[in-house]
CSV table of C-alpha atoms in Angstrom, one decimal:
chain,number,residue,atom,x,y,z
A,1,GLY,CA,157.1,-92.4,77.6
A,2,ALA,CA,157.5,-96.2,78.0
A,3,VAL,CA,160.0,-97.7,75.7
A,4,VAL,CA,160.2,-101.3,74.5
A,5,SER,CA,163.1,-102.6,72.5
A,6,GLN,CA,163.6,-105.7,70.4
A,7,HIS,CA,166.7,-107.4,69.3
A,8,PRO,CA,167.6,-108.1,66.7
A,9,SER,CA,165.8,-105.8,64.4
A,10,TRP,CA,166.3,-108.2,61.5
A,11,VAL,CA,167.7,-111.7,61.2
A,12,ILE,CA,168.3,-114.2,58.4
A,13,CYS,CA,168.7,-117.8,59.3
A,14,LYS,CA,168.8,-121.2,57.5
A,15,SER,CA,166.0,-123.7,57.6
A,16,GLY,CA,166.3,-126.0,60.5
A,17,THR,CA,168.0,-123.6,62.8
A,18,SER,CA,166.6,-121.8,65.8
A,19,VAL,CA,166.5,-118.1,66.4
A,20,LYS,CA,165.9,-116.1,69.5
A,21,ILE,CA,164.2,-112.7,69.6
A,22,GLU,CA,164.4,-110.5,72.7
A,23,CYS,CA,161.9,-108.0,74.0
A,24,ARG,CA,162.8,-105.6,76.7
A,25,SER,CA,160.9,-102.9,78.6
A,26,LEU,CA,163.5,-100.2,79.1
A,27,ASP,CA,162.0,-97.9,81.7
A,28,PHE,CA,159.2,-99.8,83.3
A,29,GLN,CA,158.4,-103.3,84.7
A,30,ALA,CA,156.3,-105.4,82.5
A,31,THR,CA,154.3,-108.1,84.2
A,32,THR,CA,152.7,-109.0,80.9
A,33,MET,CA,154.2,-109.2,77.5
A,34,PHE,CA,152.6,-110.1,74.2
A,35,TRP,CA,154.0,-111.6,71.0
A,36,TYR,CA,152.5,-110.9,67.6
A,37,ARG,CA,153.3,-111.8,64.1
A,38,GLN,CA,152.5,-109.9,61.0
A,39,PHE,CA,152.6,-111.0,57.4
A,40,PRO,CA,153.1,-108.4,54.7
A,41,LYS,CA,150.2,-106.0,54.3
A,42,GLN,CA,148.2,-107.8,57.0
A,43,SER,CA,147.3,-107.0,60.5
A,44,LEU,CA,148.9,-108.2,63.7
A,45,MET,CA,147.9,-111.6,65.0
A,46,LEU,CA,148.5,-112.4,68.6
A,47,MET,CA,150.6,-115.5,69.1
A,48,ALA,CA,150.9,-115.7,72.9
A,49,THR,CA,150.6,-113.8,76.2
A,50,SER,CA,153.3,-114.2,78.8
A,51,ASN,CA,153.2,-113.3,82.4
A,52,GLU,CA,156.5,-113.0,84.3
A,53,GLY,CA,157.4,-116.1,86.1
A,54,SER,CA,154.6,-118.3,84.6
A,55,LYS,CA,154.0,-120.2,81.4
A,56,ALA,CA,152.9,-118.4,78.3
A,57,THR,CA,149.3,-118.7,77.1
A,58,TYR,CA,149.3,-119.5,73.4
A,59,GLU,CA,146.5,-118.6,70.9
A,60,GLN,CA,144.7,-121.3,69.1
A,61,GLY,CA,146.7,-122.7,66.2
A,62,VAL,CA,150.1,-121.5,67.5
A,63,GLU,CA,152.5,-124.4,68.2
A,64,LYS,CA,154.0,-123.9,71.7
A,65,ASP,CA,156.8,-126.3,71.0
A,66,LYS,CA,157.8,-124.3,67.9
A,67,PHE,CA,157.5,-120.9,69.4
A,68,LEU,CA,159.1,-121.0,72.8
A,69,ILE,CA,158.4,-118.0,75.0
A,70,ASN,CA,160.3,-117.2,78.2
A,71,HIS,CA,159.4,-114.3,80.4
A,72,ALA,CA,162.1,-114.7,83.1
A,73,SER,CA,162.2,-111.2,84.4
A,74,LEU,CA,160.0,-108.1,84.6
A,75,THR,CA,161.9,-106.5,81.8
A,76,LEU,CA,162.7,-109.3,79.4
A,77,SER,CA,160.8,-111.8,77.3
A,78,THR,CA,162.2,-114.0,74.6
A,79,LEU,CA,160.7,-115.7,71.7
A,80,THR,CA,162.6,-118.6,70.2
A,81,VAL,CA,161.6,-119.9,66.8
A,82,THR,CA,162.8,-123.5,66.8
A,83,SER,CA,163.6,-125.5,63.6
A,84,ALA,CA,162.7,-122.5,61.5
A,85,HIS,CA,161.2,-123.0,58.1
A,86,PRO,CA,160.6,-120.5,55.3
A,87,GLU,CA,157.0,-120.2,56.2
A,88,ASP,CA,158.1,-118.8,59.6
A,89,SER,CA,159.5,-115.8,57.8
A,90,SER,CA,157.5,-112.9,59.1
A,91,PHE,CA,157.6,-109.7,61.2
A,92,TYR,CA,157.5,-110.4,64.9
A,93,ILE,CA,156.4,-107.7,67.2
A,94,CYS,CA,156.3,-107.7,71.0
A,95,SER,CA,154.4,-105.4,73.4
A,96,ALA,CA,154.7,-104.9,77.1
A,97,SER,CA,152.3,-103.8,79.7
A,98,PRO,CA,152.9,-102.4,83.2
A,99,ALA,CA,151.5,-104.2,86.2
A,100,GLY,CA,147.7,-104.1,86.2
A,101,LEU,CA,147.4,-102.3,82.9
A,102,SER,CA,147.3,-105.1,80.3
A,103,HIS,CA,145.2,-102.9,78.0
A,104,GLU,CA,148.0,-100.4,78.0
A,105,GLN,CA,150.5,-101.9,75.7
A,106,TYR,CA,153.8,-100.4,74.5
A,107,PHE,CA,155.1,-101.9,71.3
A,108,GLY,CA,158.6,-102.8,70.3
A,109,PRO,CA,159.9,-101.9,66.8
A,110,GLY,CA,159.6,-105.4,65.5
A,111,THR,CA,162.0,-108.1,64.2
A,112,ARG,CA,162.0,-109.1,60.6
A,113,LEU,CA,162.8,-112.8,60.3
A,114,THR,CA,163.8,-114.4,57.0
A,115,VAL,CA,164.3,-118.1,56.8
A,116,THR,CA,166.2,-119.3,53.8
B,1,SER,CA,140.7,-114.4,65.4
B,2,GLN,CA,140.6,-110.8,64.2
B,3,GLN,CA,137.2,-109.3,64.9
B,4,GLY,CA,137.8,-105.8,63.7
B,5,GLU,CA,136.8,-104.8,60.2
B,6,GLU,CA,138.2,-101.6,58.9
B,7,ASP,CA,137.3,-99.7,55.8
B,8,PRO,CA,138.5,-98.6,53.6
B,9,GLN,CA,141.4,-101.1,53.2
B,10,ALA,CA,143.3,-98.4,51.4
B,11,LEU,CA,142.9,-94.7,51.1
B,12,SER,CA,144.8,-92.2,49.0
B,13,ILE,CA,144.2,-88.5,49.3
B,14,GLN,CA,146.0,-85.2,48.6
B,15,GLU,CA,147.9,-83.4,51.3
B,16,GLY,CA,145.8,-81.0,53.2
B,17,GLU,CA,142.6,-83.1,52.9
B,18,ASN,CA,140.9,-84.9,55.7
B,19,ALA,CA,141.2,-88.7,56.0
B,20,THR,CA,138.5,-90.8,57.7
B,21,MET,CA,138.9,-94.4,58.6
B,22,ASN,CA,136.2,-96.7,60.1
B,23,CYS,CA,136.4,-99.7,62.3
B,24,SER,CA,133.7,-102.1,63.3
B,25,TYR,CA,133.8,-104.8,66.0
B,26,LYS,CA,131.7,-107.6,67.3
B,27,THR,CA,131.9,-107.9,71.1
B,28,SER,CA,131.3,-105.6,74.0
B,29,ILE,CA,134.4,-103.6,74.7
B,30,ASN,CA,136.1,-101.8,77.6
B,31,ASN,CA,138.0,-99.6,75.2
B,32,LEU,CA,139.1,-99.1,71.6
B,33,GLN,CA,142.5,-97.9,70.6
B,34,TRP,CA,144.0,-96.6,67.4
B,35,TYR,CA,147.5,-97.3,66.3
B,36,ARG,CA,149.7,-96.1,63.4
B,37,GLN,CA,152.4,-98.3,61.8
B,38,ASN,CA,154.9,-96.9,59.3
B,39,SER,CA,156.1,-99.5,56.8
B,40,GLY,CA,158.3,-102.1,58.5
B,41,ARG,CA,158.1,-100.5,61.8
B,42,GLY,CA,156.4,-101.1,65.2
B,43,LEU,CA,153.2,-99.6,66.3
B,44,VAL,CA,152.6,-96.1,67.7
B,45,HIS,CA,149.7,-95.6,70.0
B,46,LEU,CA,147.5,-92.7,68.9
B,47,ILE,CA,144.5,-92.6,71.1
B,48,LEU,CA,142.4,-94.7,73.4
B,49,ILE,CA,138.6,-94.2,73.8
B,50,ARG,CA,136.7,-95.8,76.6
B,51,SER,CA,133.3,-97.4,76.1
B,52,ASN,CA,131.6,-94.6,78.0
B,53,GLU,CA,133.1,-92.0,75.8
B,54,ARG,CA,131.7,-90.9,72.4
B,55,GLU,CA,134.4,-88.6,71.1
B,56,LYS,CA,138.0,-87.8,71.8
B,57,HIS,CA,140.5,-85.4,70.3
B,58,SER,CA,144.2,-85.4,70.2
B,59,GLY,CA,145.9,-82.7,68.0
B,60,ARG,CA,144.7,-83.3,64.4
B,61,LEU,CA,143.1,-86.6,65.4
B,62,ARG,CA,139.4,-87.1,66.2
B,63,VAL,CA,138.0,-90.4,67.2
B,64,THR,CA,134.4,-91.3,67.7
B,65,LEU,CA,132.8,-94.3,69.2
B,66,ASP,CA,129.3,-95.6,68.7
B,67,THR,CA,128.9,-98.6,71.0
B,68,SER,CA,125.3,-99.2,69.8
B,69,LYS,CA,126.6,-99.7,66.3
B,70,LYS,CA,129.9,-101.3,67.5
B,71,SER,CA,131.9,-98.9,65.3
B,72,SER,CA,134.5,-96.2,65.6
B,73,SER,CA,136.0,-93.7,63.2
B,74,LEU,CA,139.4,-92.0,63.1
B,75,LEU,CA,139.5,-88.6,61.4
B,76,ILE,CA,142.9,-87.0,60.5
B,77,THR,CA,142.5,-83.4,59.6
B,78,ALA,CA,144.7,-81.3,57.4
B,79,SER,CA,146.7,-84.4,56.4
B,80,ARG,CA,150.5,-84.3,55.8
B,81,ALA,CA,152.8,-86.5,53.8
B,82,ALA,CA,154.2,-87.8,57.1
B,83,ASP,CA,150.8,-89.2,57.9
B,84,THR,CA,151.3,-91.9,55.3
B,85,ALA,CA,151.1,-95.2,57.2
B,86,SER,CA,148.8,-98.0,58.1
B,87,TYR,CA,146.2,-97.4,60.8
B,88,PHE,CA,144.8,-100.1,63.0
B,89,CYS,CA,142.0,-100.1,65.5
B,90,ALA,CA,142.2,-102.6,68.4
B,91,THR,CA,139.6,-103.5,70.9
B,92,TRP,CA,139.9,-104.6,74.5
B,93,ALA,CA,136.9,-106.7,75.5
B,94,ILE,CA,134.9,-106.4,78.7
B,95,GLN,CA,134.8,-110.1,79.3
B,96,GLY,CA,136.8,-113.0,78.2
B,97,ALA,CA,140.5,-113.1,77.2
B,98,GLN,CA,142.4,-110.0,78.2
B,99,LYS,CA,144.0,-109.1,74.9
B,100,LEU,CA,143.9,-106.6,72.1
B,101,VAL,CA,142.2,-107.7,69.0
B,102,PHE,CA,143.3,-105.8,65.9
B,103,GLY,CA,141.4,-104.8,62.9
B,104,GLN,CA,142.7,-105.4,59.4
B,105,GLY,CA,143.9,-101.9,59.0
B,106,THR,CA,143.7,-99.1,56.6
B,107,ARG,CA,146.7,-98.2,54.4
B,108,LEU,CA,146.7,-94.4,54.1
B,109,THR,CA,148.7,-92.6,51.4
B,110,ILE,CA,149.0,-88.8,51.4
B,111,ASN,CA,150.1,-87.5,48.1
B,112,PRO,CA,152.1,-84.2,48.2
């Protein structure tokens, strides 16, 4: 089956620093990748949708300058949390879709971000 | 915004019993999907049911879809301790933004 990886699986950073999370599709080409965040005991909330080679589409209320998304290749998307604050601490999950099958999403294992 | 409502929010049953979770949504959909999430982990896709389907089976899972009521149910038969997880429904709309919209989830606990 299609496999999506995320790196790192967990990260601790200090307030004011930036942290980059990678999402890779290992055995298929992903034209579309999605980034979600999840607070404890809550559901997933879509942050943004990225298509390879174009700018990401952010959901309402998500600061594009704070959460930088780059989808530079068909197998890699990155999410950079800039000037992180404790309230950015969350579980970040990516998913990837093969070309033409956006409803078919394969999820990464998630990244736990803790900002101290 | 999350359009899916799931109930119950939490469910605790004995091993061997059946577990039923429900999901309601608001817009017209192309398909509805169910996912499982173990604590602190990513999502595992369980089953996809299309809007023109009424019931689908996969192993011990049975999913129903009632588009007239905009609702779906997930039944897990003969539950096992390993089924302990959170279960989410997610809908893919016919029109509008192409994205999955997740329900709030049901936390299922199977007691040995």
